[in-house]
Amino acid sequence: MARASVIGTGMTTFGVHDRTLAELFAEAVFPALDDAGVGTTEVDALYFGNAMGGQTENETHLAPKLASHVGMAGIPAQRFEDACATSANAFKHAVQAVESGVHDVVLVGGAERCTPETGLDTAAMTRVFASAAHRQVEQPTGLTFPGAFALLTKRHMYEHGTTEEQLAEIAVKNHYHGSLNPRAHFGRDISVEEVLDSPVVADPFHLMDCCPFSDGASAVVVVSEDAAESFDGDPVDVTGIGHATDVVPMADKAHPSTTQSARDAAAEAYDQADTTADAMDFAEVHDCFTGAEVMATEAIGLFEDGGAGPAVAEGRTRLDGDIPVNPSGGLKAKGHPIGATGTAQVVELTEQLRGEAGDRQVADAQRAVAHNLGGGAATTVVTVMEGRA
């Protein structure tokens, strides 16, 4: 049974933009409303995701600002912040709002500017990202998120034999998928050798194992299952959505590489949807680093522990494989404007399940799962969606 339905999607290209947050968000919002056949006066609430605007641009109290900018002043508008899981959490609350009858139509999305167009260089932006780490335990050591996920990945390599070449295959696969996505930050073919020859950022990650800083916005229109029939948009149903957290700081995790919050959130989402990982036709997962994709696909049940690295090397997660992962290009190639990433995954699931993904279309896709994490895998939101026959 559907908990809610997505009837409209909109998304900017991800990359470097010289526009304001408000302008970027509007560029995603109006196509989403047009797609849904919903007017601005029919939207009951705005749930907006932005993680870093207060630090990067001195922009706070963003929800009413952006509601005003898109012609929706007066409606309830709320900003969500949950590190990289920001707009996935906003989406969860939108689903709950329409399911419970609090609202009939919710506009939900996110926007972020993370490139030097904000006036911050890479070092400064890396410091901003590190604010999601533990203030007293992790930040004083200089631990950045490349270092954090490198630690998790090295443990996975030690336990399961995952190799740098297998990690590089993920980058190659996602860049190929990105080359088929006109909204992706990066879209070109690369080789395993190019990845392994790129500079080391944090062992075992080379530069091309890491996702880029991106600017961009995404938006979706969420309605109740019954209300979906009242609008023109082609509905895709949300059948399950799980949300869980893990211990912070990372050193206190029960096990470094199992990403327990993802396992708990996935179990909740699959249970709500009355389905299993085996029934998923494809997945969008949070591949901020290539090692993160390995751990994510195992955590949400697509592969047994230790099985993701070999599966990638065998081509199973490519677009023509038996379980495509990140047909959008993922964060690695599509890009990662923090507050926009969660709903961008929902955009991809919706377009794929409608059969509207063009050159990157997954054949006969009926069910899919999205995995969006925040911080050092301390928060994870997992969403299951299904198309209508």
mmCIF file of C-alpha atoms in Angstrom:
data_model
loop_
_atom_site.group_PDB
_atom_site.id
_atom_site.type_symbol
_atom_site.label_atom_id
_atom_site.label_comp_id
_atom_site.label_asym_id
_atom_site.label_seq_id
_atom_site.Cartn_x
_atom_site.Cartn_y
_atom_site.Cartn_z
ATOM 1 C CA MET A 1 0.000 0.000 0.000
ATOM 2 C CA ALA A 2 1.287 3.442 -0.890
ATOM 3 C CA ARG A 3 2.121 5.794 1.945
ATOM 4 C CA ALA A 4 2.242 8.737 -0.464
ATOM 5 C CA SER A 5 2.822 9.451 -4.141
ATOM 6 C CA VAL A 6 5.256 11.663 -6.037
ATOM 7 C CA ILE A 7 3.465 13.365 -8.929
ATOM 8 C CA GLY A 8 5.997 15.980 -10.027
ATOM 9 C CA THR A 9 9.767 16.344 -10.241
ATOM 10 C CA GLY A 10 12.216 19.113 -11.067
ATOM 11 C CA MET A 11 15.968 19.403 -10.890
ATOM 12 C CA THR A 12 18.742 21.711 -12.044
ATOM 13 C CA THR A 13 21.963 20.541 -13.565
ATOM 14 C CA PHE A 14 24.486 19.804 -10.831
ATOM 15 C CA GLY A 15 27.811 21.606 -11.163
ATOM 16 C CA VAL A 16 29.063 25.156 -10.821
ATOM 17 C CA HIS A 17 26.389 27.861 -10.859
ATOM 18 C CA ASP A 18 26.573 31.623 -10.387
ATOM 19 C CA ARG A 19 22.951 31.919 -9.236
ATOM 20 C CA THR A 20 21.634 32.402 -5.698
ATOM 21 C CA LEU A 21 20.065 29.645 -3.615
ATOM 22 C CA ALA A 22 16.637 31.130 -4.274
ATOM 23 C CA GLU A 23 17.195 31.229 -8.021
ATOM 24 C CA LEU A 24 18.479 27.643 -8.080
ATOM 25 C CA PHE A 25 15.557 26.391 -6.031
ATOM 26 C CA ALA A 26 13.037 28.131 -8.278
ATOM 27 C CA GLU A 27 14.677 26.477 -11.284
ATOM 28 C CA ALA A 28 13.772 23.098 -9.766
ATOM 29 C CA VAL A 29 10.407 24.066 -8.253
ATOM 30 C CA PHE A 30 8.539 25.340 -11.289
ATOM 31 C CA PRO A 31 9.239 22.292 -13.493
ATOM 32 C CA ALA A 32 8.128 20.076 -10.579
ATOM 33 C CA LEU A 33 4.850 21.970 -10.263
ATOM 34 C CA ASP A 34 4.314 21.900 -14.037
ATOM 35 C CA ASP A 35 5.033 18.168 -14.106
ATOM 36 C CA ALA A 36 2.490 17.612 -11.340
ATOM 37 C CA GLY A 37 -0.153 19.907 -12.788
ATOM 38 C CA VAL A 38 -0.212 21.756 -9.460
ATOM 39 C CA GLY A 39 -0.520 25.516 -9.050
ATOM 40 C CA THR A 40 1.300 27.487 -6.379
ATOM 41 C CA THR A 41 -2.001 28.148 -4.591
ATOM 42 C CA GLU A 42 -2.636 24.392 -4.299
ATOM 43 C CA VAL A 43 0.542 23.699 -2.293
ATOM 44 C CA ASP A 44 -0.202 23.303 1.419
ATOM 45 C CA ALA A 45 3.352 23.345 2.784
ATOM 46 C CA LEU A 46 7.024 23.637 1.818
ATOM 47 C CA TYR A 47 9.650 21.357 3.370
ATOM 48 C CA PHE A 48 13.073 22.627 2.332
ATOM 49 C CA GLY A 49 16.497 21.047 2.803
ATOM 50 C CA ASN A 50 19.683 23.080 3.168
ATOM 51 C CA ALA A 51 22.631 21.947 5.260
ATOM 52 C CA MET A 52 25.327 24.595 4.989
ATOM 53 C CA GLY A 53 23.801 27.943 3.990
ATOM 54 C CA GLY A 54 24.279 29.441 7.424
ATOM 55 C CA GLN A 55 28.023 28.815 7.209
ATOM 56 C CA THR A 56 28.720 29.267 3.532
ATOM 57 C CA GLU A 57 26.521 32.248 2.682
ATOM 58 C CA ASN A 58 25.264 33.742 5.955
ATOM 59 C CA GLU A 59 21.779 32.628 4.880
ATOM 60 C CA THR A 60 19.412 31.382 7.590
ATOM 61 C CA HIS A 61 15.616 31.360 7.984
ATOM 62 C CA LEU A 62 15.590 30.083 4.449
ATOM 63 C CA ALA A 63 12.206 28.365 4.219
ATOM 64 C CA PRO A 64 10.016 31.494 4.301
ATOM 65 C CA LYS A 65 12.514 33.332 2.095
ATOM 66 C CA LEU A 66 12.287 30.682 -0.586
ATOM 67 C CA ALA A 67 8.529 30.261 -0.193
ATOM 68 C CA SER A 68 8.244 33.984 -0.894
ATOM 69 C CA HIS A 69 10.589 33.728 -3.868
ATOM 70 C CA VAL A 70 8.456 31.051 -5.572
ATOM 71 C CA GLY A 71 5.140 32.768 -4.852
ATOM 72 C CA MET A 72 4.037 30.750 -1.835
ATOM 73 C CA ALA A 73 4.354 33.238 0.996
ATOM 74 C CA GLY A 74 1.993 32.445 3.837
ATOM 75 C CA ILE A 75 2.058 28.644 3.754
ATOM 76 C CA PRO A 76 3.811 26.631 6.489
ATOM 77 C CA ALA A 77 7.470 26.430 5.441
ATOM 78 C CA GLN A 78 10.229 24.646 7.296
ATOM 79 C CA ARG A 79 13.949 24.150 6.720
ATOM 80 C CA PHE A 80 15.546 20.781 7.483
ATOM 81 C CA GLU A 81 19.221 20.138 8.263
ATOM 82 C CA ASP A 82 20.606 16.636 8.645
ATOM 83 C CA ALA A 83 24.038 16.857 6.985
ATOM 84 C CA CYS A 84 24.011 15.031 3.642
ATOM 85 C CA ALA A 85 20.668 13.365 4.478
ATOM 86 C CA THR A 86 18.968 16.753 4.717
ATOM 87 C CA SER A 87 16.363 16.631 1.958
ATOM 88 C CA ALA A 88 15.738 12.896 2.369
ATOM 89 C CA ASN A 89 14.655 13.728 5.910
ATOM 90 C CA ALA A 90 12.488 16.563 4.586
ATOM 91 C CA PHE A 91 10.963 14.069 2.149
ATOM 92 C CA LYS A 92 10.238 11.627 4.986
ATOM 93 C CA HIS A 93 8.345 14.334 6.856
ATOM 94 C CA ALA A 94 6.410 15.260 3.710
ATOM 95 C CA VAL A 95 5.367 11.628 3.268
ATOM 96 C CA GLN A 96 4.235 11.476 6.887
ATOM 97 C CA ALA A 97 2.330 14.757 6.557
ATOM 98 C CA VAL A 98 0.219 13.670 3.596
ATOM 99 C CA GLU A 99 -0.213 10.145 4.931
ATOM 100 C CA SER A 100 -1.588 11.462 8.218
ATOM 101 C CA GLY A 101 -3.877 13.986 6.544
ATOM 102 C CA VAL A 102 -2.083 17.046 7.934
ATOM 103 C CA HIS A 103 -1.526 18.274 4.352
ATOM 104 C CA ASP A 104 -2.754 17.171 0.933
ATOM 105 C CA VAL A 105 0.027 18.613 -1.225
ATOM 106 C CA VAL A 106 3.602 19.216 -0.034
ATOM 107 C CA LEU A 107 6.427 20.702 -2.075
ATOM 108 C CA VAL A 108 9.700 19.236 -0.815
ATOM 109 C CA GLY A 109 13.226 19.733 -2.050
ATOM 110 C CA GLY A 110 16.616 21.197 -1.359
ATOM 111 C CA ALA A 111 19.310 23.481 -2.653
ATOM 112 C CA GLU A 112 22.964 24.052 -1.855
ATOM 113 C CA ARG A 113 25.922 25.988 -3.192
ATOM 114 C CA CYS A 114 29.207 24.251 -2.422
ATOM 115 C CA THR A 115 31.597 25.458 -5.143
ATOM 116 C CA PRO A 116 33.976 28.463 -5.054
ATOM 117 C CA GLU A 117 31.082 30.578 -6.371
ATOM 118 C CA THR A 118 30.164 30.903 -2.678
ATOM 119 C CA GLY A 119 33.469 32.683 -2.078
ATOM 120 C CA LEU A 120 34.953 29.690 -0.225
ATOM 121 C CA ASP A 121 37.821 27.640 -1.637
ATOM 122 C CA THR A 122 38.164 23.857 -1.302
ATOM 123 C CA ALA A 123 39.996 24.033 2.035
ATOM 124 C CA ALA A 124 37.357 26.317 3.533
ATOM 125 C CA MET A 125 34.490 24.210 2.216
ATOM 126 C CA THR A 126 36.138 21.051 3.565
ATOM 127 C CA ARG A 127 36.175 22.714 6.977
ATOM 128 C CA VAL A 128 32.457 23.500 6.637
ATOM 129 C CA PHE A 129 31.709 19.872 5.730
ATOM 130 C CA ALA A 130 33.684 18.723 8.775
ATOM 131 C CA SER A 131 31.222 20.546 11.018
ATOM 132 C CA ALA A 132 29.066 17.398 10.754
ATOM 133 C CA ALA A 133 31.763 15.508 12.693
ATOM 134 C CA HIS A 134 31.910 15.396 16.501
ATOM 135 C CA ARG A 135 33.006 18.809 17.758
ATOM 136 C CA GLN A 136 35.103 17.718 20.735
ATOM 137 C CA VAL A 137 36.396 14.308 19.634
ATOM 138 C CA GLU A 138 36.793 14.338 15.833
ATOM 139 C CA GLN A 139 37.137 17.920 14.629
ATOM 140 C CA PRO A 140 40.211 18.772 16.768
ATOM 141 C CA THR A 141 42.103 15.850 15.212
ATOM 142 C CA GLY A 142 41.605 17.307 11.727
ATOM 143 C CA LEU A 143 39.408 14.400 10.634
ATOM 144 C CA THR A 144 37.652 15.281 7.370
ATOM 145 C CA PHE A 145 35.040 13.148 5.648
ATOM 146 C CA PRO A 146 37.451 11.720 3.065
ATOM 147 C CA GLY A 147 39.473 10.548 6.071
ATOM 148 C CA ALA A 148 36.389 9.301 7.913
ATOM 149 C CA PHE A 149 35.138 7.158 5.033
ATOM 150 C CA ALA A 150 38.686 6.030 4.305
ATOM 151 C CA LEU A 151 38.848 4.582 7.817
ATOM 152 C CA LEU A 152 35.552 2.753 7.349
ATOM 153 C CA THR A 153 36.615 1.479 3.928
ATOM 154 C CA LYS A 154 40.044 0.296 5.071
ATOM 155 C CA ARG A 155 38.346 -1.803 7.725
ATOM 156 C CA HIS A 156 36.056 -3.270 5.052
ATOM 157 C CA MET A 157 39.084 -4.056 2.890
ATOM 158 C CA TYR A 158 40.801 -5.765 5.823
ATOM 159 C CA GLU A 159 37.778 -7.912 6.655
ATOM 160 C CA HIS A 160 36.517 -8.765 3.176
ATOM 161 C CA GLY A 161 39.426 -8.379 0.778
ATOM 162 C CA THR A 162 37.897 -5.445 -1.105
ATOM 163 C CA THR A 163 40.554 -3.966 -3.408
ATOM 164 C CA GLU A 164 41.454 -0.525 -4.718
ATOM 165 C CA GLU A 165 40.791 -1.841 -8.219
ATOM 166 C CA GLN A 166 37.228 -2.749 -7.226
ATOM 167 C CA LEU A 167 36.748 0.739 -5.780
ATOM 168 C CA ALA A 168 38.052 2.198 -9.025
ATOM 169 C CA GLU A 169 35.517 0.111 -10.968
ATOM 170 C CA ILE A 170 32.763 1.953 -9.071
ATOM 171 C CA ALA A 171 34.128 5.303 -10.214
ATOM 172 C CA VAL A 172 34.363 4.037 -13.803
ATOM 173 C CA LYS A 173 30.806 2.699 -13.708
ATOM 174 C CA ASN A 174 29.304 5.835 -12.196
ATOM 175 C CA HIS A 175 31.133 8.142 -14.600
ATOM 176 C CA TYR A 176 29.769 6.079 -17.476
ATOM 177 C CA HIS A 177 26.252 6.404 -16.071
ATOM 178 C CA GLY A 178 26.855 10.130 -15.581
ATOM 179 C CA SER A 179 27.790 10.444 -19.253
ATOM 180 C CA LEU A 180 24.182 9.423 -20.009
ATOM 181 C CA ASN A 181 22.686 11.998 -17.624
ATOM 182 C CA PRO A 182 22.441 15.535 -19.047
ATOM 183 C CA ARG A 183 22.146 17.001 -15.530
ATOM 184 C CA ALA A 184 25.292 15.360 -14.160
ATOM 185 C CA HIS A 185 28.290 17.368 -12.957
ATOM 186 C CA PHE A 186 30.668 14.913 -14.638
ATOM 187 C CA GLY A 187 29.836 12.894 -17.697
ATOM 188 C CA ARG A 188 32.718 11.173 -19.449
ATOM 189 C CA ASP A 189 34.238 7.732 -19.699
ATOM 190 C CA ILE A 190 37.226 7.058 -17.461
ATOM 191 C CA SER A 191 39.396 4.008 -16.852
ATOM 192 C CA VAL A 192 40.491 2.088 -13.769
ATOM 193 C CA GLU A 193 44.032 3.207 -14.533
ATOM 194 C CA GLU A 194 42.991 6.879 -14.498
ATOM 195 C CA VAL A 195 41.390 6.449 -11.097
ATOM 196 C CA LEU A 196 44.403 4.655 -9.625
ATOM 197 C CA ASP A 197 46.813 7.193 -11.130
ATOM 198 C CA SER A 198 44.951 10.179 -9.679
ATOM 199 C CA PRO A 199 46.386 11.740 -6.495
ATOM 200 C CA VAL A 200 45.775 10.028 -3.166
ATOM 201 C CA VAL A 201 43.401 12.050 -0.982
ATOM 202 C CA ALA A 202 43.049 9.686 1.981
ATOM 203 C CA ASP A 203 44.247 6.095 1.634
ATOM 204 C CA PRO A 204 42.670 4.125 -0.066
ATOM 205 C CA PHE A 205 40.855 6.946 -1.866
ATOM 206 C CA HIS A 206 42.328 8.625 -4.893
ATOM 207 C CA LEU A 207 40.927 11.918 -6.124
ATOM 208 C CA MET A 208 38.632 10.120 -8.553
ATOM 209 C CA ASP A 209 37.204 7.969 -5.765
ATOM 210 C CA CYS A 210 35.670 11.132 -4.278
ATOM 211 C CA CYS A 211 32.514 12.986 -5.246
ATOM 212 C CA PRO A 212 32.757 16.669 -6.200
ATOM 213 C CA PHE A 213 31.501 19.772 -4.457
ATOM 214 C CA SER A 214 28.478 20.863 -6.506
ATOM 215 C CA ASP A 215 25.815 23.533 -6.696
ATOM 216 C CA GLY A 216 22.245 22.594 -7.518
ATOM 217 C CA ALA A 217 18.631 22.094 -6.494
ATOM 218 C CA SER A 218 15.928 19.447 -6.723
ATOM 219 C CA ALA A 219 12.225 19.348 -5.885
ATOM 220 C CA VAL A 220 9.308 16.918 -5.849
ATOM 221 C CA VAL A 221 5.590 17.258 -5.257
ATOM 222 C CA VAL A 222 4.228 14.785 -2.686
ATOM 223 C CA VAL A 223 0.530 14.013 -2.301
ATOM 224 C CA SER A 224 -1.624 11.362 -0.685
ATOM 225 C CA GLU A 225 -2.366 8.259 -2.738
ATOM 226 C CA ASP A 226 -5.996 9.340 -3.142
ATOM 227 C CA ALA A 227 -5.143 12.956 -4.034
ATOM 228 C CA ALA A 228 -2.805 11.768 -6.799
ATOM 229 C CA GLU A 229 -5.794 11.047 -9.009
ATOM 230 C CA SER A 230 -6.864 14.707 -8.816
ATOM 231 C CA PHE A 231 -3.785 16.012 -10.611
ATOM 232 C CA ASP A 232 -2.223 15.571 -14.033
ATOM 233 C CA GLY A 233 1.142 14.213 -12.853
ATOM 234 C CA ASP A 234 1.955 10.548 -13.430
ATOM 235 C CA PRO A 235 2.154 9.168 -9.842
ATOM 236 C CA VAL A 236 4.904 6.964 -8.449
ATOM 237 C CA ASP A 237 4.151 5.505 -5.040
ATOM 238 C CA VAL A 238 6.261 5.680 -1.891
ATOM 239 C CA THR A 239 5.660 2.329 -0.213
ATOM 240 C CA GLY A 240 8.301 2.438 2.498
ATOM 241 C CA ILE A 241 10.609 4.937 4.142
ATOM 242 C CA GLY A 242 12.975 4.143 6.999
ATOM 243 C CA HIS A 243 15.101 6.517 9.085
ATOM 244 C CA ALA A 244 17.739 5.497 11.615
ATOM 245 C CA THR A 245 20.837 6.882 13.313
ATOM 246 C CA ASP A 246 24.124 5.478 14.578
ATOM 247 C CA VAL A 247 26.612 6.459 17.249
ATOM 248 C CA VAL A 248 28.627 9.682 17.051
ATOM 249 C CA PRO A 249 31.641 9.841 17.243
ATOM 250 C CA MET A 250 32.624 7.132 14.776
ATOM 251 C CA ALA A 251 35.089 5.507 17.172
ATOM 252 C CA ASP A 252 32.165 4.438 19.352
ATOM 253 C CA LYS A 253 30.404 2.500 16.585
ATOM 254 C CA ALA A 254 29.824 -1.169 17.411
ATOM 255 C CA HIS A 255 31.401 -2.104 14.075
ATOM 256 C CA PRO A 256 33.238 0.326 11.786
ATOM 257 C CA SER A 257 32.151 -0.841 8.341
ATOM 258 C CA THR A 258 28.625 -2.228 8.729
ATOM 259 C CA THR A 259 26.903 1.226 8.624
ATOM 260 C CA GLN A 260 24.267 0.044 11.064
ATOM 261 C CA SER A 261 21.912 2.980 10.537
ATOM 262 C CA ALA A 262 21.520 1.947 6.883
ATOM 263 C CA ARG A 263 20.704 -1.630 7.875
ATOM 264 C CA ASP A 264 18.098 -0.462 10.358
ATOM 265 C CA ALA A 265 16.550 2.084 7.977
ATOM 266 C CA ALA A 266 16.463 -0.441 5.130
ATOM 267 C CA ALA A 267 14.784 -3.059 7.312
ATOM 268 C CA GLU A 268 12.127 -0.498 8.285
ATOM 269 C CA ALA A 269 11.539 0.599 4.691
ATOM 270 C CA TYR A 270 11.307 -2.946 3.310
ATOM 271 C CA ASP A 271 8.955 -3.966 6.131
ATOM 272 C CA GLN A 272 6.620 -1.043 5.423
ATOM 273 C CA ALA A 273 6.649 -1.854 1.716
ATOM 274 C CA ASP A 274 6.137 -5.578 2.382
ATOM 275 C CA THR A 275 9.076 -6.357 0.141
ATOM 276 C CA THR A 276 12.746 -7.316 0.214
ATOM 277 C CA ALA A 277 16.015 -6.162 -1.292
ATOM 278 C CA ASP A 278 15.790 -9.018 -3.803
ATOM 279 C CA ALA A 279 12.690 -7.395 -5.329
ATOM 280 C CA MET A 280 14.480 -4.122 -6.161
ATOM 281 C CA ASP A 281 15.158 -3.480 -9.844
ATOM 282 C CA PHE A 282 17.796 -0.800 -9.205
ATOM 283 C CA ALA A 283 19.155 1.448 -6.465
ATOM 284 C CA GLU A 284 20.382 4.979 -5.924
ATOM 285 C CA VAL A 285 22.866 4.995 -3.044
ATOM 286 C CA HIS A 286 24.985 7.625 -1.329
ATOM 287 C CA ASP A 287 28.384 7.141 -2.987
ATOM 288 C CA CYS A 288 30.152 10.200 -1.586
ATOM 289 C CA PHE A 289 33.225 7.974 -1.916
ATOM 290 C CA THR A 290 33.552 4.723 -3.820
ATOM 291 C CA GLY A 291 33.923 2.822 -0.552
ATOM 292 C CA ALA A 292 30.628 4.278 0.622
ATOM 293 C CA GLU A 293 28.859 2.608 -2.307
ATOM 294 C CA VAL A 294 30.340 -0.750 -1.331
ATOM 295 C CA MET A 295 29.133 -0.436 2.259
ATOM 296 C CA ALA A 296 25.737 0.983 1.246
ATOM 297 C CA THR A 297 24.836 -1.774 -1.200
ATOM 298 C CA GLU A 298 25.684 -4.396 1.384
ATOM 299 C CA ALA A 299 23.840 -2.563 4.162
ATOM 300 C CA ILE A 300 20.587 -2.312 2.193
ATOM 301 C CA GLY A 301 20.767 -5.988 1.293
ATOM 302 C CA LEU A 302 21.684 -5.947 -2.376
ATOM 303 C CA PHE A 303 24.789 -8.056 -1.650
ATOM 304 C CA GLU A 304 26.098 -10.121 1.213
ATOM 305 C CA ASP A 305 28.821 -8.555 3.331
ATOM 306 C CA GLY A 306 31.995 -8.658 1.273
ATOM 307 C CA GLY A 307 30.076 -9.272 -1.939
ATOM 308 C CA ALA A 308 29.794 -5.731 -3.315
ATOM 309 C CA GLY A 309 33.388 -5.366 -4.504
ATOM 310 C CA PRO A 310 33.347 -8.551 -6.614
ATOM 311 C CA ALA A 311 29.848 -7.696 -7.900
ATOM 312 C CA VAL A 312 31.060 -4.341 -9.217
ATOM 313 C CA ALA A 313 34.101 -5.946 -10.858
ATOM 314 C CA GLU A 314 31.800 -8.458 -12.560
ATOM 315 C CA GLY A 315 29.668 -5.648 -14.011
ATOM 316 C CA ARG A 316 26.554 -6.582 -12.052
ATOM 317 C CA THR A 317 25.873 -2.980 -10.931
ATOM 318 C CA ARG A 318 26.190 -1.398 -14.350
ATOM 319 C CA LEU A 319 23.142 -0.205 -16.250
ATOM 320 C CA ASP A 320 22.933 -3.508 -18.117
ATOM 321 C CA GLY A 321 23.707 -5.611 -15.036
ATOM 322 C CA ASP A 322 21.269 -7.582 -12.900
ATOM 323 C CA ILE A 323 21.065 -4.860 -10.201
ATOM 324 C CA PRO A 324 22.025 -1.412 -11.564
ATOM 325 C CA VAL A 325 23.347 0.949 -8.886
ATOM 326 C CA ASN A 326 23.348 4.707 -9.368
ATOM 327 C CA PRO A 327 22.069 4.894 -12.946
ATOM 328 C CA SER A 328 22.041 8.687 -12.444
ATOM 329 C CA GLY A 329 25.823 8.646 -12.021
ATOM 330 C CA GLY A 330 25.437 8.874 -8.260
ATOM 331 C CA LEU A 331 27.077 11.540 -6.143
ATOM 332 C CA LYS A 332 30.365 10.517 -7.733
ATOM 333 C CA ALA A 333 29.415 11.741 -11.213
ATOM 334 C CA LYS A 334 25.992 13.384 -10.948
ATOM 335 C CA GLY A 335 27.340 15.604 -8.155
ATOM 336 C CA HIS A 336 26.570 16.375 -4.531
ATOM 337 C CA PRO A 337 24.958 19.713 -3.609
ATOM 338 C CA ILE A 338 24.366 18.593 -0.021
ATOM 339 C CA GLY A 339 20.815 19.816 0.622
ATOM 340 C CA ALA A 340 19.607 18.751 -2.837
ATOM 341 C CA THR A 341 20.969 15.206 -2.905
ATOM 342 C CA GLY A 342 18.193 13.335 -1.088
ATOM 343 C CA THR A 343 15.355 14.606 -3.244
ATOM 344 C CA ALA A 344 17.551 14.276 -6.344
ATOM 345 C CA GLN A 345 17.573 10.551 -5.621
ATOM 346 C CA VAL A 346 13.771 10.639 -5.429
ATOM 347 C CA VAL A 347 13.707 12.460 -8.779
ATOM 348 C CA GLU A 348 15.806 9.673 -10.311
ATOM 349 C CA LEU A 349 13.620 6.913 -8.869
ATOM 350 C CA THR A 350 10.481 8.658 -10.104
ATOM 351 C CA GLU A 351 11.772 9.214 -13.631
ATOM 352 C CA GLN A 352 13.075 5.650 -13.895
ATOM 353 C CA LEU A 353 9.844 4.107 -12.591
ATOM 354 C CA ARG A 354 7.876 6.214 -15.072
ATOM 355 C CA GLY A 355 10.142 5.009 -17.881
ATOM 356 C CA GLU A 356 11.346 8.577 -18.564
ATOM 357 C CA ALA A 357 15.100 8.277 -17.929
ATOM 358 C CA GLY A 358 16.200 8.288 -21.555
ATOM 359 C CA ASP A 359 19.592 6.768 -22.346
ATOM 360 C CA ARG A 360 20.112 5.661 -18.745
ATOM 361 C CA GLN A 361 16.712 3.944 -18.428
ATOM 362 C CA VAL A 362 16.750 0.724 -16.422
ATOM 363 C CA ALA A 363 14.798 -1.839 -18.427
ATOM 364 C CA ASP A 364 11.405 -2.832 -17.009
ATOM 365 C CA ALA A 365 11.975 -1.021 -13.705
ATOM 366 C CA GLN A 366 9.035 -1.445 -11.302
ATOM 367 C CA ARG A 367 10.580 -1.110 -7.812
ATOM 368 C CA ALA A 368 13.594 0.771 -6.542
ATOM 369 C CA VAL A 369 15.347 1.856 -3.381
ATOM 370 C CA ALA A 370 17.200 5.050 -2.460
ATOM 371 C CA HIS A 371 19.802 5.315 0.324
ATOM 372 C CA ASN A 372 20.862 8.747 1.579
ATOM 373 C CA LEU A 373 23.258 9.125 4.516
ATOM 374 C CA GLY A 374 24.451 12.026 6.631
ATOM 375 C CA GLY A 375 27.737 12.560 8.472
ATOM 376 C CA GLY A 376 29.895 9.502 9.080
ATOM 377 C CA ALA A 377 26.901 7.272 8.272
ATOM 378 C CA ALA A 378 25.378 8.548 11.528
ATOM 379 C CA THR A 379 22.021 9.174 9.808
ATOM 380 C CA THR A 380 20.458 7.177 6.995
ATOM 381 C CA VAL A 381 17.129 7.493 5.213
ATOM 382 C CA VAL A 382 16.076 4.606 2.944
ATOM 383 C CA THR A 383 13.107 4.989 0.583
ATOM 384 C CA VAL A 384 11.295 2.296 -1.420
ATOM 385 C CA MET A 385 9.204 3.413 -4.400
ATOM 386 C CA GLU A 386 7.055 1.525 -6.889
ATOM 387 C CA GLY A 387 5.652 2.409 -10.280
ATOM 388 C CA ARG A 388 2.026 1.902 -11.201
ATOM 389 C CA ALA A 389 1.329 -0.703 -13.846
#
